[in-house]
CSV table of C-alpha atoms and ligand atoms in Angstrom, one decimal:
chain,number,residue,atom,x,y,z
A,1,ILE,CA,26.4,-98.0,3.5
A,2,HIS,CA,28.9,-100.8,3.8
A,3,CYS,CA,27.1,-102.2,6.8
A,4,SER,CA,23.7,-102.2,5.3
A,5,LEU,CA,25.0,-103.9,2.1
A,6,PHE,CA,26.6,-106.4,4.3
A,7,THR,CA,23.4,-107.1,6.1
A,8,GLU,CA,21.5,-107.4,2.8
A,9,GLU,CA,24.0,-109.9,1.5
A,10,PHE,CA,23.6,-112.2,4.5
A,11,LYS,CA,19.9,-112.1,3.9
A,12,MET,CA,20.3,-113.0,0.3
A,13,HIS,CA,22.6,-115.8,1.0
A,14,HIS,CA,20.2,-117.1,3.6
A,15,ASN,CA,17.4,-117.3,1.0
A,16,GLN,CA,19.6,-119.2,-1.4
A,17,GLU,CA,20.5,-121.8,1.2
A,18,GLU,CA,17.1,-122.3,2.7
A,19,GLN,CA,17.5,-126.1,2.4
A,20,SER,CA,20.7,-126.4,4.4
A,21,VAL,CA,19.5,-123.7,6.8
A,22,ASN,CA,16.6,-125.9,7.9
A,23,GLN,CA,18.9,-128.9,8.4
A,24,MET,CA,21.3,-126.9,10.4
A,25,SER,CA,18.8,-125.3,12.7
A,26,ALA,CA,17.5,-128.7,13.6
A,27,GLN,CA,20.8,-129.4,15.3
A,28,PRO,CA,21.3,-128.6,19.0
A,29,GLU,CA,22.8,-125.3,19.8
A,30,PRO,CA,26.6,-125.4,20.4
A,31,ALA,CA,27.6,-124.7,23.9
A,32,LEU,CA,30.9,-122.8,23.5
A,33,HIS,CA,32.0,-122.2,26.9
A,34,GLY,CA,32.4,-124.2,30.1
A,35,ASP,CA,30.1,-124.4,33.1
A,36,SER,CA,30.1,-120.9,34.5
A,37,ASN,CA,30.0,-122.3,38.0
A,38,SER,CA,33.3,-124.1,37.8
A,39,ASP,CA,36.7,-122.7,38.4
A,40,PRO,CA,38.9,-124.0,35.5
A,41,LEU,CA,42.1,-123.5,37.4
A,42,THR,CA,41.2,-125.3,40.6
A,43,ASP,CA,38.8,-128.0,39.4
A,44,GLN,CA,40.5,-131.4,39.1
A,45,GLN,CA,39.2,-131.9,35.6
A,46,PRO,CA,39.7,-129.2,33.0
A,47,PRO,CA,36.4,-127.8,31.9
A,48,ALA,CA,34.7,-129.6,29.0
A,49,TYR,CA,34.8,-127.3,26.0
A,50,SER,CA,32.6,-128.4,23.2
A,51,LYS,CA,34.0,-128.6,19.7
A,52,VAL,CA,33.6,-125.7,17.4
A,53,GLU,CA,30.3,-125.7,15.6
A,54,PHE,CA,29.2,-123.1,13.1
A,55,LYS,CA,25.7,-122.1,12.3
A,56,ARG,CA,25.1,-121.8,8.6
A,57,HIS,CA,22.0,-119.8,8.5
A,58,ALA,CA,22.3,-116.0,8.1
A,59,VAL,CA,23.6,-114.2,11.1
A,60,THR,CA,21.1,-111.5,10.5
A,61,ASP,CA,18.3,-114.0,11.3
A,62,ASP,CA,19.5,-114.0,14.9
A,63,TYR,CA,21.3,-110.6,15.3
A,64,LYS,CA,20.6,-107.1,14.3
A,65,ILE,CA,24.0,-105.8,13.0
A,66,THR,CA,24.5,-102.1,13.5
A,67,SER,CA,27.0,-99.7,11.8
A,68,GLN,CA,28.6,-98.9,15.2
A,69,VAL,CA,32.3,-99.8,15.0
A,70,LEU,CA,33.6,-101.1,18.4
A,71,GLY,CA,37.2,-101.3,17.2
A,72,LEU,CA,39.5,-101.7,14.3
A,73,GLY,CA,41.9,-104.6,13.9
A,74,ILE,CA,44.1,-106.0,11.2
A,75,ASN,CA,41.2,-108.0,9.9
A,76,GLY,CA,38.8,-105.0,9.7
A,77,LYS,CA,36.0,-103.7,11.9
A,78,VAL,CA,34.4,-105.3,14.9
A,79,LEU,CA,30.8,-104.2,14.9
A,80,GLU,CA,28.2,-103.8,17.6
A,81,CYS,CA,25.2,-106.1,17.2
A,82,TYR,CA,22.1,-107.1,19.2
A,83,CYS,CA,20.7,-110.5,19.8
A,84,LYS,CA,17.1,-110.5,18.4
A,85,LYS,CA,15.8,-112.9,21.0
A,86,THR,CA,17.3,-111.4,24.2
A,87,GLY,CA,18.2,-107.9,23.2
A,88,GLU,CA,21.8,-108.5,24.5
A,89,LYS,CA,24.4,-106.2,23.0
A,90,CYS,CA,27.2,-108.2,21.4
A,91,ALA,CA,30.3,-107.8,19.2
A,92,LEU,CA,30.7,-109.3,15.7
A,93,LYS,CA,34.1,-110.1,14.2
A,94,ILE,CA,34.2,-111.2,10.6
A,95,LEU,CA,37.1,-113.2,9.1
A,96,TYR,CA,37.6,-114.6,5.7
A,97,ASP,CA,37.4,-118.4,5.9
A,98,THR,CA,41.1,-119.5,5.9
A,99,LEU,CA,43.0,-122.1,7.8
A,100,LYS,CA,44.5,-119.3,10.0
A,101,ALA,CA,41.0,-117.9,10.7
A,102,ARG,CA,39.8,-121.4,11.7
A,103,ARG,CA,42.7,-121.9,14.0
A,104,GLU,CA,41.9,-118.5,15.7
A,105,VAL,CA,38.3,-119.5,16.2
A,106,GLU,CA,39.2,-123.0,17.4
A,107,LEU,CA,41.7,-121.8,20.0
A,108,HIS,CA,39.5,-118.9,21.1
A,109,CYS,CA,36.6,-121.3,21.6
A,110,ARG,CA,38.7,-123.7,23.6
A,111,VAL,CA,39.5,-121.0,26.1
A,112,SER,CA,36.3,-119.0,25.9
A,113,GLY,CA,35.1,-120.1,29.4
A,114,GLY,CA,38.3,-119.1,31.1
A,115,PRO,CA,39.0,-116.3,33.5
A,116,HIS,CA,39.6,-112.9,32.0
A,117,ILE,CA,39.1,-114.2,28.5
A,118,VAL,CA,36.5,-112.6,26.2
A,119,ARG,CA,33.7,-115.1,25.7
A,120,ILE,CA,32.4,-116.4,22.3
A,121,LEU,CA,28.7,-116.6,22.2
A,122,SER,CA,28.0,-118.0,18.8
A,123,LEU,CA,29.7,-118.8,15.4
A,124,TYR,CA,28.4,-118.5,11.9
A,125,GLU,CA,29.6,-119.5,8.4
A,126,ASN,CA,28.1,-117.1,5.9
A,127,MET,CA,28.9,-115.7,2.5
A,128,HIS,CA,30.0,-112.1,2.3
A,129,GLN,CA,31.0,-110.3,-0.9
A,130,GLY,CA,31.0,-113.7,-2.6
A,131,LYS,CA,33.5,-115.2,-0.1
A,132,LYS,CA,32.9,-117.6,2.7
A,133,CYS,CA,33.4,-115.9,6.0
A,134,LEU,CA,33.6,-117.0,9.6
A,135,LEU,CA,31.6,-114.8,12.0
A,136,ILE,CA,32.3,-114.6,15.7
A,137,ILE,CA,29.7,-113.3,18.0
A,138,MET,CA,31.3,-112.3,21.3
A,139,GLU,CA,30.2,-110.7,24.5
A,140,CYS,CA,30.4,-106.9,24.0
A,141,MET,CA,33.2,-105.4,26.0
A,142,GLU,CA,31.7,-102.0,26.6
A,143,GLY,CA,34.6,-100.7,28.6
A,144,GLY,CA,36.8,-100.5,25.6
A,145,GLU,CA,40.6,-100.9,25.3
A,146,LEU,CA,42.9,-100.9,28.2
A,147,PHE,CA,45.0,-97.9,27.4
A,148,SER,CA,42.1,-95.8,26.0
A,149,ARG,CA,40.8,-96.0,29.5
A,150,ILE,CA,44.1,-94.9,31.1
A,151,GLN,CA,44.4,-92.2,28.5
A,152,ALA,CA,40.8,-91.0,29.0
A,153,ARG,CA,41.5,-90.4,32.7
A,154,GLY,CA,43.6,-87.5,31.6
A,155,THR,CA,44.3,-85.4,34.6
A,156,ARG,CA,45.7,-87.0,37.7
A,157,PRO,CA,43.6,-89.6,39.3
A,158,SER,CA,44.2,-90.3,42.9
A,159,GLN,CA,47.5,-92.1,43.5
A,160,ARG,CA,45.8,-94.8,45.4
A,161,GLU,CA,43.5,-95.6,42.5
A,162,VAL,CA,46.3,-95.7,40.0
A,163,GLY,CA,48.5,-97.8,42.3
A,164,HIS,CA,45.8,-100.4,42.7
A,165,LYS,CA,45.0,-100.3,39.1
A,166,ALA,CA,48.6,-101.1,37.9
A,167,SER,CA,48.9,-104.2,40.0
A,168,GLU,CA,45.3,-105.3,39.3
A,169,ILE,CA,45.9,-105.0,35.6
A,170,MET,CA,49.0,-107.2,35.9
A,171,HIS,CA,47.1,-109.6,38.1
A,172,ASP,CA,44.2,-109.9,35.6
A,173,ILE,CA,46.5,-110.4,32.6
A,174,GLY,CA,48.4,-113.0,34.7
A,175,MET,CA,45.1,-114.9,35.4
A,176,ALA,CA,44.3,-115.0,31.7
A,177,ILE,CA,47.8,-116.2,30.7
A,178,GLU,CA,48.1,-118.7,33.5
A,179,PHE,CA,44.9,-120.2,32.3
A,180,LEU,CA,46.1,-120.2,28.7
A,181,HIS,CA,49.4,-121.9,29.7
A,182,HIS,CA,47.3,-124.4,31.6
A,183,MET,CA,45.5,-125.2,28.4
A,184,ASP,CA,48.8,-125.3,26.5
A,185,ILE,CA,48.1,-122.2,24.5
A,186,ALA,CA,50.3,-119.2,24.0
A,187,HIS,CA,48.5,-116.0,23.0
A,188,ARG,CA,51.6,-114.3,21.5
A,189,ASP,CA,49.9,-110.9,20.9
A,190,VAL,CA,49.2,-109.6,24.4
A,191,LYS,CA,49.0,-105.8,23.9
A,192,PRO,CA,46.7,-103.0,25.0
A,193,GLU,CA,44.4,-103.2,22.0
A,194,ASN,CA,43.6,-106.8,22.9
A,195,LEU,CA,42.9,-106.1,26.5
A,196,LEU,CA,39.3,-104.9,26.9
A,197,TYR,CA,37.2,-103.9,29.9
A,198,THR,CA,33.7,-105.5,30.3
A,199,THR,CA,32.0,-102.2,31.2
A,200,LYS,CA,32.8,-98.6,31.8
A,201,ASP,CA,32.5,-99.0,35.6
A,202,SER,CA,35.6,-98.7,37.7
A,203,ASN,CA,35.2,-102.2,38.9
A,204,ALA,CA,35.0,-103.7,35.4
A,205,THR,CA,36.9,-106.9,34.5
A,206,LEU,CA,39.8,-106.8,32.2
A,207,THR,CA,39.7,-109.5,29.5
A,208,LEU,CA,42.0,-110.7,26.8
A,209,THR,CA,40.8,-111.3,23.2
A,210,ASP,CA,42.1,-111.8,19.6
A,211,PHE,CA,43.6,-115.3,19.3
A,212,GLY,CA,44.8,-114.5,15.7
A,213,PHE,CA,48.4,-115.3,16.6
A,214,ALA,CA,47.7,-117.9,19.3
A,215,LYS,CA,49.5,-121.2,19.1
A,216,GLU,CA,49.1,-124.6,20.7
A,217,THR,CA,52.3,-125.6,22.6
A,218,THR,CA,51.8,-129.3,23.2
A,219,LEU,CA,53.9,-130.7,20.5
A,220,HIS,CA,57.5,-129.9,21.4
A,221,ASN,CA,57.0,-127.5,24.2
A,222,SER,CA,55.0,-127.4,27.4
A,223,LEU,CA,54.2,-124.1,29.0
A,224,GLN,CA,53.9,-125.9,32.4
A,225,THR,CA,57.4,-126.9,33.4
A,226,PRO,CA,60.0,-124.3,33.9
A,227,ALA,CA,62.8,-126.6,32.7
A,228,THR,CA,61.4,-127.0,29.2
A,229,LEU,CA,59.8,-123.6,29.2
A,230,PRO,CA,59.1,-123.2,25.6
A,231,THR,CA,59.2,-119.9,24.6
A,232,MET,CA,56.2,-118.3,23.3
A,233,LEU,CA,57.7,-115.3,24.7
A,234,PRO,CA,58.8,-112.7,22.4
A,235,LEU,CA,61.9,-112.1,24.3
A,236,LYS,CA,62.7,-115.7,24.4
A,237,CYS,CA,63.3,-115.6,20.7
A,238,LEU,CA,66.1,-113.3,21.4
A,239,GLY,CA,67.8,-115.9,23.5
A,240,GLN,CA,65.4,-116.2,26.4
A,241,ARG,CA,62.6,-118.5,27.5
A,242,ASN,CA,59.7,-118.4,30.0
A,243,MET,CA,56.9,-116.0,30.7
A,244,THR,CA,56.5,-114.7,27.4
A,245,ASN,CA,53.4,-112.7,27.2
A,246,HIS,CA,53.7,-110.6,30.3
A,247,VAL,CA,56.9,-108.9,29.4
A,248,THR,CA,55.4,-107.0,26.5
A,249,CYS,CA,52.7,-105.3,28.5
A,250,GLY,CA,53.9,-104.9,32.0
A,251,PRO,CA,56.5,-102.3,31.7
A,252,TRP,CA,54.5,-100.4,29.2
A,253,ALA,CA,51.5,-100.4,31.5
A,254,LEU,CA,53.5,-99.0,34.3
A,255,CYS,CA,55.2,-96.0,32.9
A,256,GLY,CA,53.8,-95.4,29.4
A,257,PHE,CA,56.9,-96.5,27.4
A,258,PRO,CA,58.8,-99.7,27.1
A,259,PRO,CA,62.1,-100.3,28.8
A,260,PHE,CA,63.6,-101.1,25.5
A,261,TYR,CA,63.0,-98.5,22.8
A,262,SER,CA,64.5,-98.3,19.4
A,263,ASN,CA,66.6,-95.2,18.6
A,264,THR,CA,66.4,-95.7,14.9
A,265,GLY,CA,62.7,-95.9,14.3
A,266,GLN,CA,62.8,-99.6,13.4
A,267,ALA,CA,60.6,-101.9,15.3
A,268,ILE,CA,63.5,-103.6,16.9
A,269,SER,CA,66.9,-102.2,15.9
A,270,PRO,CA,70.0,-104.5,16.1
A,271,GLY,CA,71.2,-102.5,19.0
A,272,MET,CA,67.9,-103.0,20.8
A,273,LYS,CA,68.1,-106.7,20.3
A,274,GLN,CA,71.5,-106.7,21.7
A,275,ARG,CA,70.4,-104.7,24.8
A,276,ILE,CA,67.5,-107.0,25.4
A,277,ARG,CA,69.8,-110.1,25.1
A,278,LEU,CA,72.2,-108.7,27.5
A,279,GLY,CA,69.5,-107.4,29.9
A,280,GLN,CA,70.7,-103.8,29.5
A,281,TYR,CA,67.9,-101.6,30.5
A,282,GLU,CA,67.2,-99.1,33.2
A,283,PHE,CA,64.3,-97.5,35.0
A,284,PRO,CA,64.9,-93.8,34.3
A,285,ASN,CA,63.5,-90.9,36.4
A,286,PRO,CA,61.2,-89.2,36.7
A,287,GLU,CA,58.8,-91.8,35.2
A,288,TRP,CA,60.0,-94.7,37.3
A,289,ALA,CA,61.0,-92.7,40.4
A,290,ASP,CA,57.8,-93.4,42.2
A,291,VAL,CA,57.3,-97.0,41.1
A,292,SER,CA,57.9,-99.3,44.1
A,293,GLU,CA,61.0,-101.4,44.4
A,294,GLU,CA,58.8,-104.4,44.6
A,295,ALA,CA,57.2,-103.7,41.2
A,296,LYS,CA,60.6,-102.9,39.7
A,297,GLN,CA,62.0,-106.2,41.0
A,298,LEU,CA,59.1,-108.0,39.5
A,299,ILE,CA,60.0,-106.5,36.1
A,300,VAL,CA,63.6,-107.5,36.6
A,301,GLN,CA,62.5,-111.1,37.2
A,302,LEU,CA,60.4,-111.1,34.1
A,303,LEU,CA,63.2,-109.7,31.9
A,304,LYS,CA,65.9,-112.2,33.1
A,305,THR,CA,67.9,-113.3,30.1
A,306,ASP,CA,68.7,-116.7,31.4
A,307,PRO,CA,65.5,-118.8,30.9
A,308,ASN,CA,66.2,-120.8,34.0
A,309,GLU,CA,66.3,-117.7,36.1
A,310,ARG,CA,63.2,-116.2,34.6
A,311,MET,CA,60.0,-116.2,36.5
A,312,THR,CA,57.3,-118.8,35.6
A,313,ILE,CA,53.7,-117.8,35.4
A,314,GLY,CA,53.1,-119.5,38.8
A,315,GLN,CA,55.8,-117.5,40.5
A,316,PHE,CA,54.5,-114.3,38.9
A,317,MET,CA,51.0,-115.0,40.3
A,318,ASN,CA,52.5,-115.6,43.7
A,319,HIS,CA,54.7,-112.5,43.7
A,320,PRO,CA,53.3,-110.2,46.5
A,321,TRP,CA,52.8,-107.2,44.2
A,322,ILE,CA,50.5,-109.4,42.1
A,323,SER,CA,49.0,-111.8,44.7
A,324,GLN,CA,48.2,-108.9,47.1
A,325,SER,CA,47.3,-106.5,44.3
A,326,MET,CA,44.3,-105.3,46.2
A,327,VAL,CA,46.3,-104.2,49.2
A,328,VAL,CA,49.8,-103.3,47.8
A,329,PRO,CA,50.9,-99.7,48.5
A,330,PRO,CA,49.7,-97.4,45.8
A,331,THR,CA,52.2,-96.7,43.0
A,332,PRO,CA,51.9,-93.3,41.4
A,333,LEU,CA,52.3,-93.8,37.7
A,334,HIS,CA,53.1,-91.4,34.9
A,335,THR,CA,51.4,-93.5,32.2
A,336,SER,CA,48.5,-91.2,31.8
A,337,ARG,CA,50.5,-88.0,31.8
A,338,VAL,CA,53.1,-89.4,29.4
A,339,LEU,CA,50.4,-90.5,27.0
A,340,THR,CA,48.3,-87.4,27.2
A,341,GLU,CA,51.2,-84.9,27.0
A,342,ASP,CA,52.0,-86.2,23.6
A,343,LYS,CA,49.2,-87.9,21.8
A,344,GLU,CA,51.4,-89.0,19.0
A,345,LEU,CA,53.6,-90.9,21.4
A,346,TRP,CA,50.8,-93.3,22.1
A,347,ASP,CA,50.3,-94.1,18.5
A,348,ASP,CA,54.1,-94.7,18.2
A,349,VAL,CA,54.0,-96.9,21.3
A,350,LYS,CA,51.1,-99.0,19.8
A,351,GLU,CA,52.9,-99.3,16.5
A,352,GLU,CA,56.1,-100.2,18.2
A,353,MET,CA,54.5,-102.9,20.2
A,354,THR,CA,52.7,-104.4,17.2
A,355,SER,CA,55.9,-104.6,15.1
A,356,ALA,CA,57.9,-105.8,18.0
A,357,LEU,CA,55.5,-108.6,18.7
A,358,ALA,CA,55.5,-109.5,15.0
A,359,THR,CA,59.3,-109.6,14.8
A,360,MET,CA,59.4,-111.7,18.0
A,361,ARG,CA,57.0,-114.2,16.6
A,362,VAL,CA,59.0,-114.6,13.5
A,363,ASP,CA,62.2,-115.0,15.5
A,364,TYR,CA,60.6,-117.5,17.7
A,365,ASP,CA,59.5,-119.7,14.8
A,366,GLN,CA,63.0,-119.6,13.4
A,367,VAL,CA,64.5,-120.5,16.8
A,368,LYS,CA,62.1,-123.5,17.0
A,369,ILE,CA,63.1,-124.8,13.7
A,370,LYS,CA,66.7,-124.8,14.8
A,371,ASP,CA,65.9,-126.5,18.1
A,372,LEU,CA,64.0,-129.3,16.3
A,373,ASP,CA,66.9,-129.9,14.0
A,374,THR,CA,69.4,-130.2,16.6
A,375,SER,CA,67.7,-131.7,19.6
A,376,ASN,CA,64.5,-133.5,18.9
A,377,ASN,CA,64.8,-134.9,15.4
A,378,PRO,CA,63.5,-138.5,15.5
A,379,LEU,CA,65.4,-139.5,12.4
A,380,LEU,CA,68.5,-138.1,13.8
A,381,ASN,CA,68.0,-139.9,17.0
A,382,LYS,CA,67.4,-143.2,15.2
A,383,ARG,CA,70.6,-142.7,13.2
A,384,ARG,CA,72.5,-142.0,16.4
A,385,GLN,CA,71.2,-145.3,17.9
A,386,ARG,CA,72.2,-147.3,14.9
A,387,PRO,CA,75.6,-149.2,15.1
A,388,VAL,CA,78.2,-147.5,13.0
A,389,PRO,CA,78.7,-149.8,9.9
A,390,GLY,CA,82.1,-151.4,10.3
A,391,GLY,CA,82.6,-149.8,13.7
A,392,ALA,CA,83.2,-151.6,17.0
A,393,GLU,CA,80.1,-152.7,19.0
A,394,LYS,CA,81.1,-150.8,22.1
A,395,GLY,CA,83.1,-147.7,22.6
A,396,GLY,CA,83.6,-147.3,18.9
A,397,GLU,CA,84.3,-143.6,19.2
B,401,ADP,P1,42.0,-108.1,14.7
B,401,ADP,O1,42.2,-109.6,14.8
B,401,ADP,O2,41.4,-107.7,13.4
B,401,ADP,O3,43.1,-107.3,15.1
B,401,ADP,P2,40.6,-107.8,17.2
B,401,ADP,O4,39.9,-109.1,17.7
B,401,ADP,O5,41.9,-107.4,17.9
B,401,ADP,O6,40.7,-107.8,15.6
B,401,ADP,O7,39.5,-106.6,17.4
B,401,ADP,C1,39.9,-105.3,17.0
B,401,ADP,C2,39.4,-104.3,17.9
B,401,ADP,O8,37.9,-104.4,18.0
B,401,ADP,C3,39.9,-104.5,19.4
B,401,ADP,O9,41.1,-103.8,19.5
B,401,ADP,C4,38.8,-103.8,20.2
B,401,ADP,O10,38.9,-102.4,20.2
B,401,ADP,C5,37.5,-104.2,19.4
B,401,ADP,N1,36.9,-105.4,19.9
B,401,ADP,C6,37.2,-106.7,19.6
B,401,ADP,N2,36.4,-107.5,20.3
B,401,ADP,C7,35.6,-106.8,21.0
B,401,ADP,C8,34.5,-107.1,21.9
B,401,ADP,N3,34.2,-108.4,22.2
B,401,ADP,N4,33.8,-106.1,22.5
B,401,ADP,C9,34.1,-104.8,22.2
B,401,ADP,N5,35.1,-104.4,21.3
B,401,ADP,C10,35.8,-105.4,20.7
């Protein structure tokens, strides 16, 4: 019912705005992603991404919106829809028109041609329930969410298959994050619900979506140089820098639970923060017993508490377990068993990750404010350069 009302409303709005619709449709179609033949990471020039353009006629003119829910997020349902012209199955995400929503759309568009990133196909500005909304039409990721797939496997898949999968998953996430860093964007919400497979096939591509918490990192940080490694990373807020996004997903993907886990039921308990800061964690058996030393060493490098020691995204991509992910020895994993033995555990893990990421983002912002005050405040710098009134010209300490 909700969906059909929704469709109706778009139609009504369209009729009311016939005038502007005609004007808008006379404009050229926006090209939202880069040239599909170019490789954004190796090409000398970064791909040319067009600026965000919204169509203002009703989305229902171009797409048939179904009541099929592809997934639920904090902003509501993502619905299956079909392009009327081509019949292509797509996904529709609806956001109320706010500054935050515009930033999400803008950043997602900017990276929408990149490797292992969900593509945006079209954007609309429509009225819904009396409110202006932004509508994002994306490619439909028919393979669903990352962990649903691992979970759905249920009983033991072949060890070779799982071993390959674990390193390939990390490789694909790394590709997406490397590209984002290259574009000076930190995603800040890399978690299994935001990692979707293109199709249900075993050779499907894993792609990253949901730029609702993404941030540009050009102002006071650059994600490129290890020395200034900003710190989009969740863990960086706890006293660390570098390689933020990987840390959250990697260890979880490997064994089914995070290396840091709260004993108190809080997202991040004070004790847990302390353990993360001090780098106190272990790889308990039996879950980690069969994970290769190489993979464990990689995790150790990602969780280094000293930012200068922590791996950069480039080093991560060059690590043999990642760069040779197609041929590394298979790692038998317990993720699927851990998650299927106790279904509630999975919901807990998801919840834990979501709150942990939220806490880390808040911490990060607070850390940044401090940094700016102390290290990069232009007014402060100016003051420091001014001669001290009444003081000696030189060496007036
Ligand atoms: P929110 O910002 O509200 O959390 P998301 O963008 O994370 O929304 O989408 C919510 C869920 O919808 C995802 O976890 C996923 O299951 C599903 N989803 C999102 N985008 C697509 C897509 N392009 N194709 C298929 N399913 C999608």
